[in-house]
JSON list of C-alpha atoms in Angstrom, two decimals:
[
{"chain": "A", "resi": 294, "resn": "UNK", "atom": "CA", "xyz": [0.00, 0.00, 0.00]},
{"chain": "A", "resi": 295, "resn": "UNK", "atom": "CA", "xyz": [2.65, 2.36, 1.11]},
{"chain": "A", "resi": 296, "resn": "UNK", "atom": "CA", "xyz": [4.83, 1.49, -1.72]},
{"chain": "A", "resi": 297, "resn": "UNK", "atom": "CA", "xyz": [1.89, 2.30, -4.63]},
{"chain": "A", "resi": 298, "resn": "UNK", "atom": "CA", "xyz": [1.61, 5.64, -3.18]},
{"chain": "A", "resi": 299, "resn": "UNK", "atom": "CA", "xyz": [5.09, 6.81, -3.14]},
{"chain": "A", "resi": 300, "resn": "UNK", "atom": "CA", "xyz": [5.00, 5.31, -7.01]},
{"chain": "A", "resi": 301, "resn": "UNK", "atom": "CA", "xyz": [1.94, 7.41, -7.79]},
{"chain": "A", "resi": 302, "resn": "UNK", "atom": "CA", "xyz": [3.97, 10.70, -5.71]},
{"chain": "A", "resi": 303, "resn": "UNK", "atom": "CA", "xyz": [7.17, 9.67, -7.96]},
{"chain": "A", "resi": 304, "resn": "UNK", "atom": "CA", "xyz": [5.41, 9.43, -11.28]},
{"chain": "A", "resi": 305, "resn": "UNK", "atom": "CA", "xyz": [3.64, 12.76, -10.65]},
{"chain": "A", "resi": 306, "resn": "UNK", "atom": "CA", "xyz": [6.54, 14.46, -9.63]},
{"chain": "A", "resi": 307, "resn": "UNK", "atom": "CA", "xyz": [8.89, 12.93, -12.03]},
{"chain": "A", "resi": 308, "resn": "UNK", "atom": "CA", "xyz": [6.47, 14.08, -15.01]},
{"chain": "A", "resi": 309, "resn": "UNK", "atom": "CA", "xyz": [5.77, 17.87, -13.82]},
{"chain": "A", "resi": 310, "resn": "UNK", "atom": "CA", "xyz": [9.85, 17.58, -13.18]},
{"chain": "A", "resi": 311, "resn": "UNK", "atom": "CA", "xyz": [11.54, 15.66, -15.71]},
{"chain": "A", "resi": 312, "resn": "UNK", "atom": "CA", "xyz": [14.98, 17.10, -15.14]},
{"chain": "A", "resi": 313, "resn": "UNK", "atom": "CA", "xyz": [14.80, 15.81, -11.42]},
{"chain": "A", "resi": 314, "resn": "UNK", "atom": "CA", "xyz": [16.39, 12.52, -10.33]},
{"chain": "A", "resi": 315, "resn": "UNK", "atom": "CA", "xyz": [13.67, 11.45, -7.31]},
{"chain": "A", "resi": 316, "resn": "UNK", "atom": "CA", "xyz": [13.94, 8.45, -4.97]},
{"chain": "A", "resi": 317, "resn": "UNK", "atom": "CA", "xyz": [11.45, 7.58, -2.42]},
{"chain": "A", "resi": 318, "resn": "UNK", "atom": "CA", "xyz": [11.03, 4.79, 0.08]},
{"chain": "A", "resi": 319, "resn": "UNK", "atom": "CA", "xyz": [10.04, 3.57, 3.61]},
{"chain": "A", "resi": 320, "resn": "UNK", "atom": "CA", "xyz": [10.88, 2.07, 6.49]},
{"chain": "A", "resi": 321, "resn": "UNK", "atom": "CA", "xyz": [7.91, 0.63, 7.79]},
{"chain": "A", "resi": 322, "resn": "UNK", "atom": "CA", "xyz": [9.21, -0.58, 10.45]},
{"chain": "A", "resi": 323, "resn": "UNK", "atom": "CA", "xyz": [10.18, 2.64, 12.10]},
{"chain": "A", "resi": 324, "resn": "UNK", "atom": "CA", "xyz": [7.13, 4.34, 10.37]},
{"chain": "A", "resi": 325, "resn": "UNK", "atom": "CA", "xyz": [9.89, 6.53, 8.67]},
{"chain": "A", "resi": 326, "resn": "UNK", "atom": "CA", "xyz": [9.34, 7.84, 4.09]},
{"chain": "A", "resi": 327, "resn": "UNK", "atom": "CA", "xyz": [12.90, 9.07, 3.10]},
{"chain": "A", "resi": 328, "resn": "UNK", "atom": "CA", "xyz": [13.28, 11.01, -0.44]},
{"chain": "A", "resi": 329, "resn": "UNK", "atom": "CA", "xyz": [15.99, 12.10, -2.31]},
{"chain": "A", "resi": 330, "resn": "UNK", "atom": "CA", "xyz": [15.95, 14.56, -4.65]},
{"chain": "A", "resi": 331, "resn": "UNK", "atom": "CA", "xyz": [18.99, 15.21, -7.37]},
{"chain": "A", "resi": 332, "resn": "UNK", "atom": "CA", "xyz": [19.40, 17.68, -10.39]},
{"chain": "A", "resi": 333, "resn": "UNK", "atom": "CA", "xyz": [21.85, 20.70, -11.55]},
{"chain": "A", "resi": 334, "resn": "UNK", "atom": "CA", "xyz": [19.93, 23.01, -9.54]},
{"chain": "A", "resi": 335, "resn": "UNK", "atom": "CA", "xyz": [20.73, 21.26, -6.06]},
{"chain": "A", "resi": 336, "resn": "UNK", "atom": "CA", "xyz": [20.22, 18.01, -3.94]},
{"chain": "A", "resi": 337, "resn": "UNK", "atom": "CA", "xyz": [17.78, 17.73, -1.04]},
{"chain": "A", "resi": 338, "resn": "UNK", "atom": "CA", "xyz": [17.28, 14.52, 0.93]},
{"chain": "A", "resi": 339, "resn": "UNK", "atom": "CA", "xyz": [14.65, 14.36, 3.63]},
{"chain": "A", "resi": 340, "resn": "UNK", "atom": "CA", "xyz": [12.76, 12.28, 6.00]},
{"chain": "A", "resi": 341, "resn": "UNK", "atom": "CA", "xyz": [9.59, 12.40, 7.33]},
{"chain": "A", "resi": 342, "resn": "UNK", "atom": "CA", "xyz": [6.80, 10.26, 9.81]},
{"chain": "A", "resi": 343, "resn": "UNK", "atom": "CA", "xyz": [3.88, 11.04, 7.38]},
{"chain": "A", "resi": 344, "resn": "UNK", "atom": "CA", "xyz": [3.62, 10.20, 3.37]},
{"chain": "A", "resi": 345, "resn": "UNK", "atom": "CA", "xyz": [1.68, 13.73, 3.87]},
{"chain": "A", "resi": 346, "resn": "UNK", "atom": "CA", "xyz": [4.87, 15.57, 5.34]},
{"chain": "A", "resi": 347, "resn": "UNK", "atom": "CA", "xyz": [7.30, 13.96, 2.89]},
{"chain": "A", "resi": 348, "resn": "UNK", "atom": "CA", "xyz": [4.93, 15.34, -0.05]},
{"chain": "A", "resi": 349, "resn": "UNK", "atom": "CA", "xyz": [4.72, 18.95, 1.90]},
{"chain": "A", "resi": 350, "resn": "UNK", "atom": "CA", "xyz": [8.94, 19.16, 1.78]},
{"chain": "A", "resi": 351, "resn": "UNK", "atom": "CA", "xyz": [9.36, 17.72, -1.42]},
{"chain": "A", "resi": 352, "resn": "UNK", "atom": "CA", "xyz": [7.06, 20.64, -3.26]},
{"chain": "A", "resi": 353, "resn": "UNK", "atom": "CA", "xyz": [8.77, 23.41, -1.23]},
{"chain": "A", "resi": 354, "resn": "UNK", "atom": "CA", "xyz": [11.80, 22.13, -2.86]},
{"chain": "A", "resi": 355, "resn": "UNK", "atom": "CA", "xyz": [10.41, 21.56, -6.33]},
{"chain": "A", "resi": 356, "resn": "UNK", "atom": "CA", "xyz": [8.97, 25.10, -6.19]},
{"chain": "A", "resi": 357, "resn": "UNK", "atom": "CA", "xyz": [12.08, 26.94, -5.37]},
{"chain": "A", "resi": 358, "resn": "UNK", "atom": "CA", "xyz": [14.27, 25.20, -8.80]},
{"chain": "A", "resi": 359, "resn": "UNK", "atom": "CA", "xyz": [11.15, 25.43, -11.14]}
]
């Protein structure tokens, strides 16, 4: 379940931001979504408790290099 929504997060971010190298995952077992974010503009990594707060960093940081 977890893993089809950070898909569905990648594919949508990956298509508005095709010049973006993303990476997401979980650790379920610590309740913990990690994401990395790579292009020529900067890197970001970040972790979050909440699918929710993972999406809520990762658009600040796709705002500020679009």
């Amino acid at each position: 379940m977890v893993s089809t929504e950070l898909e569905e997060i990648k594919a949508y971010w990956s298509k508005k931001y095709p010049v973006i190298d993303i990476r997401l995952w979980a650790n379920e077992d610590y309740s913990m979504f990690f994401c990395q974010m790579d292009s020529s503009f900067g890197n970001e990594h970040f972790r979050s408790e909440t699918i929710g707060q993972l999406i809520n960093l990762g658009e600040q940081f796709l705002r500020r290099v679009k």
